Amino acid sequence: MKKNWFSLISLIIIFALCLNLLLGNTISGFINNEEATADGIDFSELYPFDEEVDIIGAPIYQKKRTIYDKIADRMIKYSKIGETRADTIIGYQDIALAGFLTNAMLTDSRIGTGYFKLNNGYWARTAGSEVAASSYQKIANQYNTLERYAEDKGMGFLYVQTPITVENDQEQIPAGISYYGNANVDGYLLAMTNNDMNYLDLRDNFREDEIDHYSFFYKTDHHWTIEAGLYAASEIVSKLNEQFGTQMIRADQMGAYLQKTYEGAMFGSAGQGVTHYLENSEDFTILYPDFENSFRLLVPDKNVDKNGSFEELFYDYQAIEDIQNAGGGYVYETVLYGNRPLITIENLNNSDGPHIVMIRDSFGIAVAPFLALSCSRLDLIDARDSNGNFNGSIINYLKTEEPDLVIILEKSPYEIKLNK
């Protein structure tokens, strides 16, 4: 009888592990909504691809589909099962959690599902290999093409490199772990330098201003904090004023900000990867202006079009409280609707400010609300295939909307589609 029970428990654990590997970090994905798509909206119809980009003359590398790409696409498709069928699979959440817990128990305590623990207790995403120089140059050429198009149309262009969890000196990396995160960032920026591109490396700003690097990051997640978003938006404004002669006011010089802290609300993707078996939830602090402001927020794939203040529009307080009451979770994307394909923010109190289009990854979530204070309008595009899913032509978006400035803000540069 004991042998039968042991066999049954073993089968349950094996099944949980297999489900976990098949679905990926589905609990995190379900909360993050990272796999969300713009249902009912085809941005490629609103902003179709054409051949105008070809007249710019910069080389565009066409990515050939490999077997690996096809497998990766299929796995992304499978990973959505957890999001779409979580309510129909009996005991799904318990089974998935068992998979995460078993993974945590069977691996080195410093290593999670794609994460490792720094000497100071923070978790960082693994980056155990160096990106090939050809990949650096491919991305740089794409961005250079976009820069040249923007400049040809009289638009300013700036690439913004965000800091990453691990400080550049790598002092906190445990012995025996190879980490190429900052080295890979340096490779991308070197390729952009070779293309004479205009960029801002916020890692330099952190060092020059003697920022306590880790205080601007979450312990259980790879993202930076809301406070870091205010700092970054202000530094970007200073760079734009210097580079393009704009007269924008830094968000940190507009007035005071109020803050509210939700204790134990944040349990990020790293935390969820290793479970509460290895890590605890942490506090989540939001900031909002203590001065007059007014915005119009449009999120097409969420059917959102409403007016209100920064405080009213940019945070989902109910979602934060629900996650906090559940013991903590991925609250980062309760800010500004998370990773959406397209978001438009109109500043109703600053009609004289510039119109900016920001192509971004998830690090833009913390920055955008504060950058919007300095603009007349801020458009956010997330063109990543498995996150924002903006599938239209960025070139035609710029041609149609005619912004004053174009910004790319990212932690890890990703390929963007500029033509078919």
Coordinates of C-alpha atoms in Angstrom, one line a residue:
M1 CA 0.0 0.0 0.0
K2 CA 2.8 2.4 0.9
K3 CA 4.5 1.5 -2.4
N4 CA 1.3 2.4 -4.3
W5 CA 1.1 5.8 -2.5
F6 CA 4.7 6.5 -3.2
S7 CA 4.2 5.7 -6.9
L8 CA 1.1 7.9 -7.0
I9 CA 3.0 10.9 -5.4
S10 CA 5.9 10.4 -7.8
L11 CA 3.6 10.4 -10.8
I12 CA 1.9 13.6 -9.5
I13 CA 5.3 15.3 -9.1
I14 CA 6.5 14.1 -12.6
F15 CA 3.2 15.3 -14.1
A16 CA 3.6 18.7 -12.4
L17 CA 7.1 19.1 -13.7
C18 CA 6.1 18.2 -17.2
L19 CA 3.2 20.6 -17.1
N20 CA 5.5 23.3 -15.8
L21 CA 8.0 22.7 -18.5
L22 CA 5.3 22.6 -21.2
L23 CA 3.5 25.7 -20.0
G24 CA 6.4 27.7 -18.9
N25 CA 5.9 30.3 -16.2
T26 CA 2.2 30.3 -16.7
I27 CA 1.2 31.7 -13.4
S28 CA 3.4 34.7 -13.9
G29 CA 2.2 34.9 -17.5
F30 CA -1.4 34.8 -16.4
I31 CA -0.9 37.6 -13.9
N32 CA 1.5 39.6 -16.2
N33 CA -0.8 39.2 -19.2
E34 CA 2.5 39.0 -21.1
E35 CA 1.0 36.7 -23.8
A36 CA -2.0 39.1 -24.3
T37 CA -2.8 40.0 -27.9
A38 CA -4.8 42.9 -29.4
D39 CA -8.0 40.9 -30.0
G40 CA -10.1 42.5 -32.7
I41 CA -7.4 45.0 -33.7
D42 CA -5.1 44.4 -36.5
F43 CA -2.5 47.2 -36.4
S44 CA -1.1 46.0 -39.7
E45 CA -4.3 47.2 -41.3
L46 CA -4.3 50.5 -39.5
Y47 CA -0.6 51.1 -40.2
P48 CA 0.2 48.8 -43.2
F49 CA 3.7 48.0 -44.4
D50 CA 4.9 49.5 -47.7
E51 CA 8.2 50.0 -49.5
E52 CA 8.9 53.6 -48.4
V53 CA 11.6 52.3 -45.9
D54 CA 13.6 51.0 -48.8
I55 CA 14.5 54.5 -50.1
I56 CA 16.4 55.2 -46.9
G57 CA 19.3 53.1 -48.1
A58 CA 20.4 51.5 -44.8
P59 CA 20.7 47.7 -44.9
I60 CA 17.8 45.7 -43.4
Y61 CA 18.7 42.2 -42.5
Q62 CA 15.9 39.7 -43.2
K63 CA 15.7 37.0 -40.6
K64 CA 15.5 33.5 -42.1
R65 CA 13.1 31.1 -40.4
T66 CA 14.9 28.2 -38.8
I67 CA 13.7 25.0 -37.2
Y68 CA 14.5 26.6 -33.9
D69 CA 12.3 29.6 -34.7
K70 CA 9.4 27.3 -35.5
I71 CA 9.8 25.3 -32.3
A72 CA 10.0 28.5 -30.3
D73 CA 6.8 29.8 -31.9
R74 CA 5.1 26.5 -31.1
M75 CA 6.2 26.6 -27.5
I76 CA 4.9 30.2 -27.2
K77 CA 1.6 28.9 -28.5
Y78 CA 1.6 26.1 -25.9
S79 CA 2.5 28.5 -23.1
K80 CA -0.8 30.2 -23.7
I81 CA -2.7 27.1 -22.7
G82 CA -2.3 28.0 -19.0
E83 CA -3.8 31.5 -19.7
T84 CA -6.8 30.4 -21.7
R85 CA -7.6 27.1 -19.9
A86 CA -6.6 27.7 -16.3
D87 CA -10.3 27.9 -15.3
T88 CA -11.2 24.6 -17.0
I89 CA -8.3 22.4 -15.8
I90 CA -9.2 20.9 -12.4
G91 CA -6.6 21.9 -9.8
Y92 CA -4.6 23.7 -12.4
Q93 CA -3.1 26.3 -10.1
D94 CA -2.1 23.7 -7.5
I95 CA -0.5 21.5 -10.1
A96 CA 1.5 24.4 -11.6
L97 CA 2.6 25.6 -8.2
A98 CA 3.7 22.1 -7.3
G99 CA 5.8 22.1 -10.5
F100 CA 7.5 25.4 -9.5
L101 CA 8.0 24.2 -5.9
T102 CA 9.6 20.9 -7.0
N103 CA 11.9 22.8 -9.4
A104 CA 13.0 25.0 -6.6
M105 CA 13.7 22.1 -4.2
L106 CA 15.7 20.1 -6.8
T107 CA 18.0 22.9 -7.9
D108 CA 20.8 25.0 -6.4
S109 CA 19.1 27.4 -4.0
R110 CA 20.8 30.3 -5.9
I111 CA 19.3 29.2 -9.2
G112 CA 15.6 29.6 -10.2
T113 CA 13.8 29.2 -13.4
G114 CA 16.0 31.5 -15.5
Y115 CA 17.2 33.4 -12.4
F116 CA 20.0 33.4 -10.0
K117 CA 20.5 35.0 -6.6
L118 CA 23.1 37.8 -6.1
N119 CA 25.3 38.0 -3.0
N120 CA 23.1 40.9 -1.8
G121 CA 19.9 38.8 -2.0
Y122 CA 18.5 40.2 -5.2
W123 CA 17.5 37.9 -8.0
A124 CA 18.7 38.5 -11.6
R125 CA 17.9 36.9 -14.9
T126 CA 20.6 34.5 -16.2
A127 CA 22.8 35.7 -19.0
G128 CA 25.3 32.9 -19.3
S129 CA 26.4 33.5 -22.9
E130 CA 27.7 36.3 -25.0
V131 CA 25.6 37.6 -27.9
A132 CA 27.2 37.2 -31.3
A133 CA 28.6 40.4 -32.9
S134 CA 26.4 39.7 -35.9
S135 CA 23.3 40.0 -33.7
Y136 CA 24.6 43.3 -32.3
Q137 CA 25.0 44.7 -35.8
K138 CA 21.7 43.4 -37.0
I139 CA 19.7 45.2 -34.3
A140 CA 21.9 48.4 -34.7
N141 CA 21.2 48.4 -38.5
Q142 CA 17.5 48.2 -37.9
Y143 CA 17.5 51.0 -35.4
N144 CA 19.8 53.0 -37.6
T145 CA 17.3 52.7 -40.5
L146 CA 14.5 53.9 -38.2
E147 CA 16.7 56.8 -37.0
R148 CA 17.5 57.9 -40.5
Y149 CA 13.9 57.8 -41.5
A150 CA 12.9 59.9 -38.5
E151 CA 15.6 62.4 -39.2
D152 CA 14.6 62.6 -42.9
K153 CA 11.1 63.5 -41.7
G154 CA 12.4 66.2 -39.2
M155 CA 11.9 64.1 -36.1
G156 CA 14.5 63.8 -33.4
F157 CA 15.6 60.3 -32.5
L158 CA 17.1 58.9 -29.3
Y159 CA 17.9 55.3 -28.1
V160 CA 17.7 54.9 -24.3
Q161 CA 19.5 52.0 -22.7
T162 CA 18.1 51.2 -19.3
P163 CA 20.2 49.8 -16.5
I164 CA 19.8 46.1 -15.7
T165 CA 19.5 44.4 -12.3
V166 CA 23.2 43.6 -12.0
E167 CA 25.5 46.6 -11.5
N168 CA 28.2 46.8 -14.1
D169 CA 31.0 46.0 -11.7
Q170 CA 29.5 42.5 -11.2
E171 CA 30.6 42.6 -7.6
Q172 CA 27.5 40.8 -6.4
I173 CA 27.7 37.8 -8.8
P174 CA 28.3 34.6 -6.8
A175 CA 31.4 32.6 -7.6
G176 CA 30.9 30.0 -10.3
I177 CA 28.3 31.9 -12.2
S178 CA 29.1 33.5 -15.6
Y179 CA 27.1 36.6 -16.4
Y180 CA 27.3 38.5 -19.7
G181 CA 24.3 40.9 -19.2
N182 CA 26.2 44.2 -19.1
A183 CA 28.8 42.9 -21.6
N184 CA 25.9 42.2 -24.1
V185 CA 24.5 45.7 -23.5
D186 CA 27.9 47.1 -24.2
G187 CA 28.0 45.1 -27.5
Y188 CA 24.8 46.6 -28.7
L189 CA 25.8 50.1 -27.8
L190 CA 29.2 49.7 -29.5
A191 CA 27.4 48.6 -32.7
M192 CA 25.2 51.7 -32.4
T193 CA 28.3 53.9 -31.9
N194 CA 29.8 52.3 -35.1
N195 CA 26.6 53.4 -36.9
D196 CA 27.0 57.0 -35.5
M197 CA 23.7 56.7 -33.6
N198 CA 22.4 58.9 -30.9
Y199 CA 21.8 57.1 -27.6
L200 CA 21.6 57.7 -23.8
D201 CA 23.1 55.0 -21.5
L202 CA 21.3 55.4 -18.2
R203 CA 23.9 53.1 -16.5
D204 CA 26.2 56.1 -16.9
N205 CA 23.7 58.4 -15.2
F206 CA 23.3 56.0 -12.3
R207 CA 27.1 56.1 -11.8
E208 CA 27.5 59.9 -12.3
D209 CA 24.6 60.7 -9.9
E210 CA 25.9 58.0 -7.4
I211 CA 22.6 56.2 -7.4
D212 CA 22.2 53.3 -5.1
H213 CA 21.8 50.9 -8.0
Y214 CA 19.9 48.1 -6.2
S215 CA 17.5 50.5 -4.5
F216 CA 16.1 51.2 -7.9
F217 CA 15.3 47.5 -8.6
Y218 CA 12.9 44.9 -7.1
K219 CA 14.5 42.1 -5.2
T220 CA 12.1 39.5 -6.6
D221 CA 12.0 40.8 -10.2
H222 CA 14.2 42.0 -13.0
H223 CA 12.4 45.3 -13.4
W224 CA 13.2 48.7 -12.0
T225 CA 11.0 50.5 -9.5
I226 CA 8.4 53.3 -9.9
E227 CA 10.9 55.7 -8.3
A228 CA 13.5 54.7 -10.9
G229 CA 10.9 55.5 -13.6
L230 CA 10.6 59.1 -12.3
Y231 CA 14.4 59.4 -12.3
A232 CA 14.7 57.9 -15.8
A233 CA 12.0 60.1 -17.3
S234 CA 13.7 63.2 -15.9
E235 CA 17.1 62.2 -17.3
I236 CA 15.6 61.6 -20.7
V237 CA 14.1 65.1 -20.7
S238 CA 17.4 66.6 -19.9
K239 CA 19.0 64.7 -22.8
L240 CA 16.3 65.7 -25.2
N241 CA 16.6 69.4 -24.2
E242 CA 20.4 69.2 -24.7
Q243 CA 20.3 67.3 -27.9
F244 CA 17.3 68.8 -29.7
G245 CA 16.7 72.2 -28.0
T246 CA 13.4 71.2 -26.6
Q247 CA 12.3 73.2 -23.5
M248 CA 10.7 70.4 -21.5
I249 CA 10.5 70.5 -17.8
R250 CA 11.9 67.5 -15.9
A251 CA 9.2 65.6 -14.0
D252 CA 11.2 65.7 -10.8
Q253 CA 11.2 69.5 -11.0
M254 CA 7.5 70.0 -11.5
G255 CA 6.5 69.7 -7.9
A256 CA 6.1 67.2 -5.0
Y257 CA 5.0 63.6 -5.3
L258 CA 2.9 61.6 -2.9
Q259 CA 3.6 58.0 -2.4
K260 CA 1.7 55.0 -1.3
T261 CA 3.3 51.7 -0.3
Y262 CA 1.5 48.3 -0.5
E263 CA 3.3 46.0 2.0
G264 CA 4.1 42.6 0.6
A265 CA 2.3 43.2 -2.7
M266 CA 5.2 42.6 -5.0
F267 CA 6.3 39.0 -5.8
G268 CA 7.9 39.3 -9.2
S269 CA 8.7 36.8 -11.9
A270 CA 11.9 35.7 -10.2
G271 CA 10.1 35.1 -6.9
Q272 CA 7.4 33.2 -8.7
G273 CA 10.0 31.2 -10.5
V274 CA 11.5 30.0 -7.2
T275 CA 8.3 30.2 -5.1
H276 CA 7.9 31.2 -1.5
Y277 CA 10.0 28.2 -0.6
L278 CA 13.0 30.4 -1.4
E279 CA 11.8 34.0 -1.3
N280 CA 9.3 36.4 0.4
S281 CA 7.1 39.1 -1.1
E282 CA 8.3 42.7 -1.0
D283 CA 6.7 46.1 -0.8
F284 CA 5.4 47.9 -3.8
T285 CA 5.5 51.8 -3.8
I286 CA 3.7 54.0 -6.3
L287 CA 4.1 57.8 -6.8
Y288 CA 1.7 60.4 -8.1
P289 CA 1.9 64.2 -8.5
D290 CA 0.8 66.5 -5.7
F291 CA 0.2 69.2 -8.3
E292 CA -2.5 69.8 -10.9
N293 CA -2.5 67.5 -13.9
S294 CA -5.0 66.2 -16.5
F295 CA -4.7 63.5 -19.1
R296 CA -6.6 61.5 -21.8
L297 CA -5.7 57.9 -21.9
L298 CA -6.4 55.6 -24.9
V299 CA -5.6 51.9 -24.8
P300 CA -7.2 50.5 -28.0
D301 CA -7.0 46.8 -27.3
K302 CA -8.6 47.3 -23.9
N303 CA -11.3 49.7 -25.3
V304 CA -10.1 52.4 -22.9
D305 CA -10.7 56.0 -23.7
K306 CA -11.0 58.2 -20.6
N307 CA -10.0 61.5 -19.1
G308 CA -8.6 62.0 -15.6
S309 CA -5.6 62.7 -13.4
F310 CA -2.3 60.8 -13.3
E311 CA -3.5 59.2 -10.0
E312 CA -6.8 58.2 -11.5
L313 CA -5.7 56.8 -14.8
F314 CA -2.3 55.2 -14.5
Y315 CA -2.7 52.7 -11.6
D316 CA -5.1 49.8 -11.1
Y317 CA -5.6 50.1 -7.4
Q318 CA -8.1 47.2 -7.1
A319 CA -5.7 44.8 -8.9
I320 CA -2.8 45.9 -6.6
E321 CA -5.0 45.3 -3.5
D322 CA -6.2 41.9 -4.8
I323 CA -2.7 40.8 -5.4
Q324 CA -1.5 42.1 -2.0
N325 CA -4.4 40.2 -0.3
A326 CA -3.4 37.1 -2.1
G327 CA 0.1 37.2 -0.6
G328 CA 1.9 39.1 -3.3
G329 CA 2.3 38.8 -7.0
Y330 CA 3.3 40.5 -10.2
V331 CA 2.0 44.0 -9.5
Y332 CA 4.4 45.8 -11.9
E333 CA 2.0 45.5 -14.8
T334 CA -0.9 47.0 -12.8
V335 CA 0.7 50.3 -13.9
L336 CA -0.5 51.7 -17.2
Y337 CA -2.2 48.5 -18.3
G338 CA 1.1 46.7 -18.6
N339 CA 2.5 45.5 -22.0
R340 CA 0.0 46.8 -24.5
P341 CA 0.7 47.0 -28.2
L342 CA -0.3 50.7 -28.4
I343 CA -1.1 53.3 -25.7
T344 CA -1.7 57.0 -26.3
I345 CA -1.5 59.6 -23.5
E346 CA -2.6 63.1 -24.2
N347 CA -1.5 65.7 -21.6
L348 CA -4.4 68.1 -21.4
N349 CA -2.4 70.6 -19.4
N350 CA 0.7 70.8 -21.7
S351 CA -0.4 71.5 -25.3
D352 CA 2.9 73.2 -26.0
G353 CA 5.0 70.2 -25.2
P354 CA 6.4 67.8 -27.9
H355 CA 4.6 64.8 -29.3
I356 CA 6.8 61.8 -28.6
V357 CA 6.6 58.2 -29.8
M358 CA 8.3 55.7 -27.5
I359 CA 9.0 52.2 -28.8
R360 CA 9.6 50.3 -25.6
D361 CA 9.7 47.0 -23.7
S362 CA 8.3 46.4 -20.2
F363 CA 10.8 48.8 -18.7
G364 CA 8.9 51.6 -20.3
I365 CA 5.9 50.9 -17.9
A366 CA 7.5 52.7 -15.0
V367 CA 8.9 55.6 -17.1
A368 CA 5.9 56.5 -19.3
P369 CA 3.6 58.1 -16.7
F370 CA 6.3 60.6 -15.7
L371 CA 7.5 61.3 -19.2
A372 CA 3.9 62.0 -20.2
L373 CA 4.0 65.0 -17.7
S374 CA 6.6 66.7 -20.0
C375 CA 4.8 66.0 -23.3
S376 CA 1.7 67.2 -25.1
R377 CA 1.3 63.6 -26.2
L378 CA 3.1 60.3 -25.6
D379 CA 2.5 57.2 -27.8
L380 CA 3.8 53.9 -26.5
I381 CA 4.5 51.0 -28.9
D382 CA 5.4 47.5 -27.8
A383 CA 6.3 45.5 -30.9
R384 CA 7.7 42.4 -29.2
D385 CA 6.1 39.2 -30.7
S386 CA 5.2 37.6 -27.4
N387 CA 4.3 40.7 -25.3
G388 CA 2.8 43.9 -26.8
N389 CA 2.3 42.4 -30.2
F390 CA 2.1 45.7 -32.2
N391 CA 2.1 44.1 -35.7
G392 CA 1.8 47.2 -37.8
S393 CA 4.4 49.2 -39.6
I394 CA 6.3 51.6 -37.3
I395 CA 7.4 53.5 -40.3
N396 CA 3.8 54.2 -41.4
Y397 CA 2.8 54.9 -37.8
L398 CA 5.4 57.7 -37.7
K399 CA 4.4 58.9 -41.2
T400 CA 0.7 59.0 -40.1
E401 CA 1.0 60.4 -36.6
E402 CA 3.9 62.8 -37.3
P403 CA 5.6 63.0 -33.8
D404 CA 8.3 65.5 -33.0
L405 CA 10.6 62.9 -31.3
V406 CA 11.1 59.2 -31.5
I407 CA 12.5 57.3 -28.5
I408 CA 13.5 53.6 -28.2
L409 CA 13.7 52.6 -24.6
E410 CA 14.7 49.0 -23.7
K411 CA 16.6 46.7 -21.4
S412 CA 17.4 44.3 -24.2
P413 CA 17.3 45.5 -27.8
Y414 CA 14.8 43.4 -29.9
E415 CA 14.2 43.1 -33.6
I416 CA 11.6 45.4 -35.0
K417 CA 9.8 44.9 -38.3
L418 CA 10.4 47.9 -40.7
N419 CA 9.2 46.2 -43.9
K420 CA 7.6 42.9 -45.0

